[in-house]
XYZ file of C-alpha atoms in Angstrom:
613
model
C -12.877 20.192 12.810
C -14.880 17.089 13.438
C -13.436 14.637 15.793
C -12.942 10.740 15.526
C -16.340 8.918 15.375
C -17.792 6.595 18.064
C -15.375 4.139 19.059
C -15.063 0.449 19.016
C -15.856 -2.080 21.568
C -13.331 -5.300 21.212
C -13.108 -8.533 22.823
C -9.792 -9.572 23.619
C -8.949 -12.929 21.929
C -12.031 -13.563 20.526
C -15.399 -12.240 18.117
C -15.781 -8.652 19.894
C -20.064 -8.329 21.159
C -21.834 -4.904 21.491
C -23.741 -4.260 25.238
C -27.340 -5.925 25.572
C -30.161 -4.053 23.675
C -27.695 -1.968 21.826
C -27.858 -1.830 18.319
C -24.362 -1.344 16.533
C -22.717 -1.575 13.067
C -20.542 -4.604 12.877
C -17.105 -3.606 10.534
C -14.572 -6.769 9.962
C -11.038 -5.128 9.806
C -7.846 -7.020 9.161
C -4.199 -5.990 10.116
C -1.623 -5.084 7.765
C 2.038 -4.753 7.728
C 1.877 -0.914 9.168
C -0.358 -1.885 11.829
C -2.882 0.168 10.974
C -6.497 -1.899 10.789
C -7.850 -1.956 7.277
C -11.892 -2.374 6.866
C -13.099 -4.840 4.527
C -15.971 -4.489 2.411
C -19.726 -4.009 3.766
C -20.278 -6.799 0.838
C -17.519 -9.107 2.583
C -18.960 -8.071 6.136
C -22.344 -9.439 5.720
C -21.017 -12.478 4.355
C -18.784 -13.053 7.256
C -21.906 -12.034 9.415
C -24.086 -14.867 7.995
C -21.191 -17.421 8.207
C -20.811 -16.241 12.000
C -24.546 -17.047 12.712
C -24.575 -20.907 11.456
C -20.981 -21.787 12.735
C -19.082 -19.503 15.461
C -15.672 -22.206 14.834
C -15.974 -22.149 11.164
C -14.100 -20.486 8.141
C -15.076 -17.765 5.384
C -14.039 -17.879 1.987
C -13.496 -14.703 1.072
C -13.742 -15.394 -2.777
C -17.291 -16.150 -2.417
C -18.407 -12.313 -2.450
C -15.066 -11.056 -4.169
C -13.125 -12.713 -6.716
C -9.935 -10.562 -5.548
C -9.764 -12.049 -2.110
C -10.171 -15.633 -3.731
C -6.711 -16.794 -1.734
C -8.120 -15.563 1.273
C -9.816 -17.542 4.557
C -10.562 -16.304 7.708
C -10.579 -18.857 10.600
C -13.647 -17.474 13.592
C -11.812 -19.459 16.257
C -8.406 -17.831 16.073
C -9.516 -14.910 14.202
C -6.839 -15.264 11.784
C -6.840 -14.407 7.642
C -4.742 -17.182 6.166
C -3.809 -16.450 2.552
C -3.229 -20.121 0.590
C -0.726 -19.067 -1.920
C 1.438 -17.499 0.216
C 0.924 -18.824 3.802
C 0.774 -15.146 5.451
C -1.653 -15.012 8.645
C -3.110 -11.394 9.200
C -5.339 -10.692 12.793
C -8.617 -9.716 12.141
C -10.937 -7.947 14.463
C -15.279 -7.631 14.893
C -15.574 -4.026 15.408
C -18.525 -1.814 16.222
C -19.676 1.644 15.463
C -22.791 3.811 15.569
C -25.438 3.058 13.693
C -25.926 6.974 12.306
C -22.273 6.643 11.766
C -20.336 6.989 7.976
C -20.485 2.653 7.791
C -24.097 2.798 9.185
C -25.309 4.437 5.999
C -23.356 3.185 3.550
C -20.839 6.055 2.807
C -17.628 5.159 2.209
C -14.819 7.920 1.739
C -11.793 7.226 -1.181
C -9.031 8.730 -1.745
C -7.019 8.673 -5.512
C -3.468 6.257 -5.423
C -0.998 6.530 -7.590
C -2.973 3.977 -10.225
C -5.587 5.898 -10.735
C -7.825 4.016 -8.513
C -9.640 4.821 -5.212
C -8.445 3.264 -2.324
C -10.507 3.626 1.049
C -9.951 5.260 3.913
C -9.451 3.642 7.545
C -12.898 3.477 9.405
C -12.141 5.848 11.605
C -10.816 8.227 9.429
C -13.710 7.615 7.078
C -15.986 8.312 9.992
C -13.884 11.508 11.092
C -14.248 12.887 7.635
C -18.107 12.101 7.263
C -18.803 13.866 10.530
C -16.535 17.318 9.356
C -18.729 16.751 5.864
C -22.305 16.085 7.567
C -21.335 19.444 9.891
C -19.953 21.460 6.647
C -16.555 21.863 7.381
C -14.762 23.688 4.865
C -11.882 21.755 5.517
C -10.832 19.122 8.249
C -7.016 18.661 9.623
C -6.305 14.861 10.267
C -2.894 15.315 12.308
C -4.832 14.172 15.448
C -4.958 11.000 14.152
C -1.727 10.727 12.903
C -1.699 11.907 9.416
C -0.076 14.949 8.126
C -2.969 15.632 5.924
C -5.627 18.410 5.050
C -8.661 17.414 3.529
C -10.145 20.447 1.850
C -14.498 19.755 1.232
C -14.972 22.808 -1.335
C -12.672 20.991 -4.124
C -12.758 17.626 -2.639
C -9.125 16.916 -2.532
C -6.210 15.814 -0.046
C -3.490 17.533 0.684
C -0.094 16.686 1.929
C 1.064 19.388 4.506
C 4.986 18.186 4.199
C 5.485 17.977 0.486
C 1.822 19.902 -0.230
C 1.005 17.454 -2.801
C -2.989 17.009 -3.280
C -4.804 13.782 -4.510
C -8.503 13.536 -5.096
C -10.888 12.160 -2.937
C -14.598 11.257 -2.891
C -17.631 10.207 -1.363
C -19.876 7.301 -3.009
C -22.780 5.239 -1.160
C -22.244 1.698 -0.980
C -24.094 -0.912 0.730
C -24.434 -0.494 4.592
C -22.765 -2.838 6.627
C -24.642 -5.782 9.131
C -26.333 -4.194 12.009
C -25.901 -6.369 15.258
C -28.228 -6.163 18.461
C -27.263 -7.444 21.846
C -24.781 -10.102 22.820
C -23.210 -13.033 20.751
C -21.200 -15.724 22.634
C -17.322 -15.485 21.924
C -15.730 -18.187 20.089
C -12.578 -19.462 21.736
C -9.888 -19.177 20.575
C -7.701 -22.882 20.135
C -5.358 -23.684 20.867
C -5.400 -21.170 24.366
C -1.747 -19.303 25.154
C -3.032 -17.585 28.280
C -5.775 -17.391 30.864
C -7.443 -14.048 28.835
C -8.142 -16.468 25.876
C -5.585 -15.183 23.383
C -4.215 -17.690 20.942
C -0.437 -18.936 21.602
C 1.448 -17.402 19.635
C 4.668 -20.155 18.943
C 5.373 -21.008 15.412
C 4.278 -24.456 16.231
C 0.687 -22.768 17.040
C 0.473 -20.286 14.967
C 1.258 -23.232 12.015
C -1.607 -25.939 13.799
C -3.859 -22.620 13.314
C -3.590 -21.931 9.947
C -3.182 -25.509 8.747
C -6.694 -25.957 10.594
C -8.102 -22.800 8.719
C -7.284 -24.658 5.103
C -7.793 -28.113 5.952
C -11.526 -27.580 7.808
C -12.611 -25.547 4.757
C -11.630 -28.016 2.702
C -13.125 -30.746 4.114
C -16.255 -29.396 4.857
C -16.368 -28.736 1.380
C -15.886 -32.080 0.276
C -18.547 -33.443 2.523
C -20.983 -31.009 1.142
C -20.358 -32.201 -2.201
C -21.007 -35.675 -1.099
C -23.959 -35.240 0.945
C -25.556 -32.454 0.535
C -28.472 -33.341 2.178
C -27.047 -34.758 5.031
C -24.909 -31.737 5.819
C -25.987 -28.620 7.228
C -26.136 -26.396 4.393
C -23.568 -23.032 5.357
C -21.577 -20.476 3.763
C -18.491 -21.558 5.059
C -17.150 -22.924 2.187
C -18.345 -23.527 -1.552
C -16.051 -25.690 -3.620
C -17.652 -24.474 -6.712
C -16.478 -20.859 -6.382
C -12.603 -21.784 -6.196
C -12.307 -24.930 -7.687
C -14.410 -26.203 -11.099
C -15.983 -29.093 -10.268
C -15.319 -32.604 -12.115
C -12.562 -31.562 -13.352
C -9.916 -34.825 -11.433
C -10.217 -37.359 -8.926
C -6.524 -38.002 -7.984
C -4.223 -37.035 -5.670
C -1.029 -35.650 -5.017
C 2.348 -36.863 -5.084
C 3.809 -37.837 -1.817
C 6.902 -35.551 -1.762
C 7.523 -31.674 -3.021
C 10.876 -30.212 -4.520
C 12.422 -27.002 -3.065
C 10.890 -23.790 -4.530
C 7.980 -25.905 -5.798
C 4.078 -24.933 -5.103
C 0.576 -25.799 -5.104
C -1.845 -26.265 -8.237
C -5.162 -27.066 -7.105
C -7.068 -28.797 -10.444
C -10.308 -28.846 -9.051
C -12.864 -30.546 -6.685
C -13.416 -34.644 -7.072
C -16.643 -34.169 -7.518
C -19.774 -32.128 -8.878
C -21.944 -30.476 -6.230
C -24.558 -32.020 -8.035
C -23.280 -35.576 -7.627
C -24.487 -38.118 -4.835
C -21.972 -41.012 -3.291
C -23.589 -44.330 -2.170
C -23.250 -44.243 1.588
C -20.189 -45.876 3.264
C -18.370 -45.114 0.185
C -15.209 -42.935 1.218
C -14.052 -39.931 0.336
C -11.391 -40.124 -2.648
C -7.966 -39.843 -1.218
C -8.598 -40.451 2.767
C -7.595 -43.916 2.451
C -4.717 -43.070 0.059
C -2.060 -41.529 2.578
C -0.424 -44.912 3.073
C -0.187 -45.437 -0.136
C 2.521 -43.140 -1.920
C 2.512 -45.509 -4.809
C -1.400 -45.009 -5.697
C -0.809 -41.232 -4.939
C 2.432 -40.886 -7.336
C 0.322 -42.321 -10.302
C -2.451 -40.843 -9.609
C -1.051 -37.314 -9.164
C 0.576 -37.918 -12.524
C -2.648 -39.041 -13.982
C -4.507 -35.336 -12.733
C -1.659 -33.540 -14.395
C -2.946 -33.746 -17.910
C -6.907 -32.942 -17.222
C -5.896 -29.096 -15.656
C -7.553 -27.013 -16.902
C -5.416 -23.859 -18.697
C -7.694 -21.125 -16.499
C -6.581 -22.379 -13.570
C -4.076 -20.460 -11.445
C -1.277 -21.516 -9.895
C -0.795 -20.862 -5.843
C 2.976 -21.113 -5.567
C 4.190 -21.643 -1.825
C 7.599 -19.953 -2.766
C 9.486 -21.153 0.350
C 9.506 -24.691 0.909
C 12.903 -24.548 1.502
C 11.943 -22.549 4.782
C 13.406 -18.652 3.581
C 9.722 -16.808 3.391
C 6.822 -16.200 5.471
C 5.112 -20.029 4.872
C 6.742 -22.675 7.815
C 7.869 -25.414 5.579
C 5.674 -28.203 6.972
C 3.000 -25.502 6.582
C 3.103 -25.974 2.824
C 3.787 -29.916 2.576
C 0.530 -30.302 5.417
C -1.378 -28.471 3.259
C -0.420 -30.450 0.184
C -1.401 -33.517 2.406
C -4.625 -32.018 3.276
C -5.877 -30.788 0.251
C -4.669 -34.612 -1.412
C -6.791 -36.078 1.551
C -9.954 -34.118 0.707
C -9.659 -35.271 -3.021
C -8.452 -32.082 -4.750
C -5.619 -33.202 -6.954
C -2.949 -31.028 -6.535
C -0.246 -30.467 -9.286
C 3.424 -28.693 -8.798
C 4.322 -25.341 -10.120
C 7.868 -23.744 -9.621
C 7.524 -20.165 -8.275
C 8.951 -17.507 -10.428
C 11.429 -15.656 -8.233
C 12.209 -11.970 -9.564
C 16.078 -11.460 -11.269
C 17.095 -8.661 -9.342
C 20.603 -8.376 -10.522
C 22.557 -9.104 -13.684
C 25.467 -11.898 -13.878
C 28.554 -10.639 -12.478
C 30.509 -8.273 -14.349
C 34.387 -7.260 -14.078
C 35.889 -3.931 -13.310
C 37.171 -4.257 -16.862
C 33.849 -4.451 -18.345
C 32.561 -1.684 -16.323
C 32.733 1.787 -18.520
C 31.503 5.321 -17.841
C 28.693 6.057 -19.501
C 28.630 7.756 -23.315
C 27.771 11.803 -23.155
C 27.841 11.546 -19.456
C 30.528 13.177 -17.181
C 31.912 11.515 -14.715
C 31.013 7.946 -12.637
C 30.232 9.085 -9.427
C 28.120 12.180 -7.551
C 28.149 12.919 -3.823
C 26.153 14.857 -1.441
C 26.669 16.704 1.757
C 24.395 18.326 4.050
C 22.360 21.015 3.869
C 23.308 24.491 3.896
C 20.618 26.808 3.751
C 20.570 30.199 2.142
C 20.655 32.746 5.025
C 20.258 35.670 3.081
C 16.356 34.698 1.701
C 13.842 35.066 4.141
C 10.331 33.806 3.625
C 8.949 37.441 3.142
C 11.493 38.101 0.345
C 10.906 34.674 -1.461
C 7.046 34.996 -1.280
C 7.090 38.500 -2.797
C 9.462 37.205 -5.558
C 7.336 35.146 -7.200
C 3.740 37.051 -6.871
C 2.003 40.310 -7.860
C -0.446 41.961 -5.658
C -3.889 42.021 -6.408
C -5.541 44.834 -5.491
C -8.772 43.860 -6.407
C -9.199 40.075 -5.704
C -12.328 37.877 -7.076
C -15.070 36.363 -4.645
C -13.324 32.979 -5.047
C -11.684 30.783 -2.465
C -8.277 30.864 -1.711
C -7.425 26.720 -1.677
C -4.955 27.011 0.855
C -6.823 28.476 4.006
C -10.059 27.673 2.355
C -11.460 30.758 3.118
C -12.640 34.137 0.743
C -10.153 35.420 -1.469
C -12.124 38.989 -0.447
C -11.768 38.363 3.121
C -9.202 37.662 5.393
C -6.855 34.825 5.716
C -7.547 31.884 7.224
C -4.108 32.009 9.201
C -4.913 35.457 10.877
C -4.108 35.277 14.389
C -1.684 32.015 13.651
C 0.823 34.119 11.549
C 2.197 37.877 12.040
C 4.639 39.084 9.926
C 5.758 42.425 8.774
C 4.603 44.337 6.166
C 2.250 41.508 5.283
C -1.722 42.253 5.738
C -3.997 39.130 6.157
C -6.045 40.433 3.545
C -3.875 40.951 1.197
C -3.676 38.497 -2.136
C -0.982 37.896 -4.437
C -0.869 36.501 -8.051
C 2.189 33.510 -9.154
C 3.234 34.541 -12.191
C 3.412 32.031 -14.787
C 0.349 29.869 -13.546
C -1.911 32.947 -12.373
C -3.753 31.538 -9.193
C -4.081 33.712 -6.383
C -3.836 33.328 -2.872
C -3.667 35.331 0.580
C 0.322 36.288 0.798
C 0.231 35.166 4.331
C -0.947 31.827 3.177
C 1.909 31.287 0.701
C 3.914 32.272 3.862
C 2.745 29.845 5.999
C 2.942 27.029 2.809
C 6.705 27.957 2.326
C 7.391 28.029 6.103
C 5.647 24.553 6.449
C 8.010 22.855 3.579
C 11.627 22.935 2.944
C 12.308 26.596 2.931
C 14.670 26.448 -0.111
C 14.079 29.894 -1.640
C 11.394 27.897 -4.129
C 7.390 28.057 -4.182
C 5.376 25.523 -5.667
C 1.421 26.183 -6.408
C -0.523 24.114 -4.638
C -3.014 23.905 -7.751
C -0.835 22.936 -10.841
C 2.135 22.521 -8.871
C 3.941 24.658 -11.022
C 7.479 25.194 -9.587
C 8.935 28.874 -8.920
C 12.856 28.841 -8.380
C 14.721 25.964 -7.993
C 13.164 23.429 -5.895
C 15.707 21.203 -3.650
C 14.599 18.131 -1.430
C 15.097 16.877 2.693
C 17.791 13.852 0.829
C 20.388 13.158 3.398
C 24.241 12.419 2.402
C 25.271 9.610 0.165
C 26.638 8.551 -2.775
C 25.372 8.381 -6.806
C 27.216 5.879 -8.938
C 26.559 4.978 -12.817
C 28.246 3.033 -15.072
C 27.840 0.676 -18.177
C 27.867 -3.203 -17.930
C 27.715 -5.472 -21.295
C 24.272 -6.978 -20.492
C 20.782 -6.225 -22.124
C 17.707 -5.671 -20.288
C 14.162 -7.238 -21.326
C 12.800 -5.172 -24.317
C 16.155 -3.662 -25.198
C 18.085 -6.543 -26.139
C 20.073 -4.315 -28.835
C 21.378 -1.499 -25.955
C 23.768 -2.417 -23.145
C 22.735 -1.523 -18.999
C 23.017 2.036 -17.384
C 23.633 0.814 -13.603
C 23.010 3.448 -10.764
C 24.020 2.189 -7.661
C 22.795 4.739 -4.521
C 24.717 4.200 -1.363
C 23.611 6.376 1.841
C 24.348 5.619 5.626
C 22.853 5.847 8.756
C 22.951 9.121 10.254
C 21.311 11.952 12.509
C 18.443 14.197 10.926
C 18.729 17.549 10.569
C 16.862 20.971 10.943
C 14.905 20.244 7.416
C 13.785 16.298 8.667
C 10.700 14.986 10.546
C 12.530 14.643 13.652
C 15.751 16.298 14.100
C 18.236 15.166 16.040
C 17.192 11.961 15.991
C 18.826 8.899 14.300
C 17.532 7.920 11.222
C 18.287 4.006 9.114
C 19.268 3.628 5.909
C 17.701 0.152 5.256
C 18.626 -2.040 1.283
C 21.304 0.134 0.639
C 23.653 -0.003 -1.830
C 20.459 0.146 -4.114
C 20.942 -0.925 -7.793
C 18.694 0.411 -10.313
C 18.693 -0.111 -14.133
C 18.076 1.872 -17.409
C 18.462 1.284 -21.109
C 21.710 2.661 -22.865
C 19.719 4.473 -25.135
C 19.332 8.081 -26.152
C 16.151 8.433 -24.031
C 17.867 6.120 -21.103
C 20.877 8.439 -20.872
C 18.463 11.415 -20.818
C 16.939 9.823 -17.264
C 20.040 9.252 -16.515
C 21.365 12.803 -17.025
C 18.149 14.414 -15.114
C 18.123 11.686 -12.121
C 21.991 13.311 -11.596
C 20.549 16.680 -11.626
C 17.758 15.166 -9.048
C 20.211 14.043 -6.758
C 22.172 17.029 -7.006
C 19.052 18.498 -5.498
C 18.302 16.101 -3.151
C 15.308 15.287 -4.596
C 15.438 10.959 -5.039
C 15.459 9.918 -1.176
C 13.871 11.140 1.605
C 13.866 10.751 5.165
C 10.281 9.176 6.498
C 7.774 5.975 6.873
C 8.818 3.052 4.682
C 5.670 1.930 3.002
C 7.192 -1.767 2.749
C 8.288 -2.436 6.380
C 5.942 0.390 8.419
C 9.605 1.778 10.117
C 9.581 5.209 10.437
C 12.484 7.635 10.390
C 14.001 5.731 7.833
C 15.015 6.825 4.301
C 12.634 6.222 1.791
C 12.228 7.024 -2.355
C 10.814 10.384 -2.971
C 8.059 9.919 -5.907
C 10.757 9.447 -8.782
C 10.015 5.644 -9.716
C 13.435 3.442 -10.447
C 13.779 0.310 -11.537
C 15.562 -2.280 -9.435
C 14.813 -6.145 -11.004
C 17.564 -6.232 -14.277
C 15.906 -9.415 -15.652
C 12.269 -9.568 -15.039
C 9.162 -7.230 -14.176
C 8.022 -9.835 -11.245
C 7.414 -6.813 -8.605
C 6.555 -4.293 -11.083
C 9.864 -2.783 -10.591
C 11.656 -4.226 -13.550
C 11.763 -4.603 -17.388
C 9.852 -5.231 -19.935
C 7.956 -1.465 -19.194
C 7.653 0.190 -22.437
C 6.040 3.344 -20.480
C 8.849 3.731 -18.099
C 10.937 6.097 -19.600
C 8.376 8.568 -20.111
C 6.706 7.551 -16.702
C 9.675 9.098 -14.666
C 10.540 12.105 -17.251
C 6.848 12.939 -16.311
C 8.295 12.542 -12.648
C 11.133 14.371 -12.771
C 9.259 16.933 -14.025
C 7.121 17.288 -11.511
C 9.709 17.742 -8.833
C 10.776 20.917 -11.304
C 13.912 18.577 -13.194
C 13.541 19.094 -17.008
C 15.443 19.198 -20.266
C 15.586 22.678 -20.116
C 17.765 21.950 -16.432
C 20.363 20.223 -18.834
C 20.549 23.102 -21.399
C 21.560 25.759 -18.522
């Protein structure tokens, strides 16, 4: 196995240089919420990299080179992404690799998400993997790095080594990212917490820091507008990419409402058009004037355009991530540049229905009972892993030359796990047969799959992931309730609500968890989820009861939202948890939902056939 690819060379609190004379690949990474650094694009990169070279201090639109990161702007002096419509600050970093490295020549490693698209690997994962592929590897193990995951080369896929679920990856060229040679001064960082150069990091400076990300980029915009040739002509910032040009000249009201947000309408004027010099900018001389602004914000209310997006700042009453002076400065700011700036409410998701009484409440048509509990675990001492493996497989006595996509090694030779497994009666050349889905496999690399999951008397093929036995999950103890209330959801407003509410506490992991003995949280609990009361509603509902039965809905591990670890988590069966509106994507109208998580439950070996025995 290939190990992690030349490092990176960071400055602390400021733009990161590589050594004199040495040439490195520069790779802009931001932060995010897991604290794992996340590369951006080699397209993004290079722009960054030519903003960089004319202005150290200044700020990068990141819309300019992708549409998708239009909300985005990074500020070089406190190397800081500020996004606009929601006010969240992210660190970025100026790392460096080798040149002959994965980002040097334009490779960039993918891996398939649950959408169906390809989402990129970390750097230095991406680098890891190159190397293993570049040295043909048959397959690499990333668990020194952190991940519990096996990357198999021969049929380019990822696999899980907890749950042994695989997703695809692949390998595409892209364009190289910026080569650097030899020193570039840091910019400071301002204003300075401590003697190293690292920014302060109090609310009131973290605010003056992103406020001074939004407002210089949007005055230097203006002033290129105005006189473009009297202003050094830089990347920084074009109007024309965020903002249509011509489109208003006033600005904004002098006051916001709570839960109200931006709307910029566009720029005050056309790049193309000149201003007489010692005329002044539209609006600077208009912030003692909240009469002229009122009128004239009205005024720009009627000439936005319908394409233009709304950036709600959804917390002006000081309950999100954006300080509430954050979003009224900004409003000043971009009024004092001469964008007119119209207000939007922010849609905020309906996560639960109006209140119901216990009257109202009723159990559920065809379905017995109201409530389901769980205890823990008790395993089945009488199977062991021998006896389950040679359940569900037929020897081969003659195997094909293929490979065996667990060890990655011959089918006709031995397995890969000879040396790391001994067990009784089983050979490491011997192969086996499943026998409803046919693929083979060494027997003592089924072993070592069944010994590596849950060890609950069931196999599952790692190539269809066709279930054998009854598979049961890691779910710790809690509590299933479901119920009827006597409101609709949106796109069944003829069926009443199926309400599952999922309560489970705090407690200490077991044998079966990721770390046992230790204390595990329970974080959002009770959980309300929602379903139609329909025919094919109840059906979830009847097969999510036989899911929890098996422990299969929760698990114990890393929250995707919040990063925590040891906490309990969802398990791959999707639920819906916004009754009124589909805001998050977890809510109604979803025509495909339904059959979405029947497809689920199927997966984790919960069918119709479950509810006929």
């Amino acid at each position: 196995m290939a190990r992690q690819g030349s490092g990176a060379m960071l400055a602390s609190g400021g733009l990161g240089f590589p050594p004199q004379n040495l040439a490195r690949v520069v790779v802009w990474e931001w932060l995010n919420e897991h604290g794992r650094w996340r590369p951006y694009s080699a397209a993004v990169c290079h722009h960054i990299e030519n903003v960089l070279k004319e202005d150290a201090r200044g700020s990068v639109v990141l819309g300019q080179v992708d549409v998708q990161l239009a909300p985005y702007v990074i500020d070089l002096q406190s190397m800081h992404q500020f996004r606009q419509d929601t006010g969240t600050m992210r660190p970025v970093r100026r790392n460096f690799y080798d040149p002959s490295s994965a980002p040097g020549k334009g490779i960039v490693w993918e891996w398939e998400n649950d959408n169906n698209s390809w989402t990129p690997y970390d750097m230095d994962i991406c680098i890891t993997i190159q190397n293993a592929y570049e040295k043909q590897h048959p397959w690499l193990d990333l668990s020194s790095l952190g991940f519990c995951y096996l990357i198999y080369f021969s049929s380019m896929s990822q696999m899980n080594r907890q749950t042994q679920r695989k997703r695809r990856l692949r390998r595409r060229m892209d364009l190289a990212y910026p080569l650097t040679m030899g020193s570039i001064p840091k910019s400071q960082s301002w204003p300075v917490g401590t003697s190293t150069g690292t920014p302060c990091s109090c609310p009131q400076c973290l605010l003056v820091n992103s406020t001074r990300a939004a407002s210089n980029a949007i005055l230097a915009s203006q002033r290129r507008k105005l006189y473009p040739g009297a202003v050094r002509q830089s990347s920084t910032f074009a109007g024309g990419a965020l903002w249509p040009a011509g489109t208003g000249t006033g600005a904004m009201a002098g006051g916001t409402a709570k839960g109200e947000g931006l709307r910029v309408a566009g720029g005050a004027f056309a790049p193309s058009q000149s201003v007489p010099s010692g005329v002044p900018l539209p609006g600077l001389n208009n912030l003692n004037r909240p009469g002229t602004q009122r009128g004239s914000g009205l005024g720009t209310r009627a000439t936005v355009p319908p394409g233009v997006p709304a950036l709600p700042v959804k917390n002006l009453n000081g309950t999100g991530p954006v300080h509430p002076a954050l979003a009224g400065m900004t409003g000043i700011l971009m009024c004092a540049a001469g964008l007119p700036v119209c207000l939007t409410r922010a849609p905020k998701p309906i996560l639960h229905p109006p209140p119901v009484s216990k009257s109202d409440i009723k159990p559920v048509p065809g379905v017995n009972g109201i409530c389901r509990k769980t205890k823990k675990k008790h395993l089945k001492k009488s199977k062991t892993p021998e006896d389950v493996v040679r359940r569900y497989i037929q020897k081969v006595k003659n195997p094909p030359d293929e490979d065996c996509t667990i060890c990655m090694e011959r089918l006709v030779t031995s397995s890969g796990y000879e040396g790391v497994l001994s067990h009784r009666g089983i050979k490491p050349e011997l192969v086996g047969k499943l026998g409803k889905c046919g693929h083979m496999y060494h027997l003592l690399c089924l072993l070592a799959m069944y010994n590596n999951g849950n060890k609950d008397g069931s196999l599952q093929c790692p190539t269809c992931k066709a279930i054998y036995g009854e598979k049961t999950g890691t779910q710790p103890p809690g509590k299933m309730e479901f119920h009827l209330i006597p409101h609709s959801l949106p796109g069944y407003t003829d069926s009443k609500t199926i309400r599952i509410v999922y309560d489970i506490p705090t407690g200490i992991q077991g044998p079966e968890h990721p770390n046992p003995g230790k204390k595990f949280t329970a974080r959002g609990f009770p959980r309300h989820c929602y379903l139609p009361d329909n025919e094919k509603g109840r059906k979830v509902l009847k097969l999510l009861i036989v899911a929890w039965d098996r422990r299969l809905i929760f698990t114990i591990g890393t929250s995707n939202t919040t990063g925590e670890s040891d906490t309990v988590v969802w398990n791959e069966i999707h639920h819906k948890t916004e009754f009124g509106s589909n805001l998050t994507g977890h809510g109604y109208p979803d025509p495909n939902y339904l059959d979405n998580v029947l497809a689920e439950l199927l997966a984790q070996g919960v069918s119709e056939a479950t509810l006929k025995d």
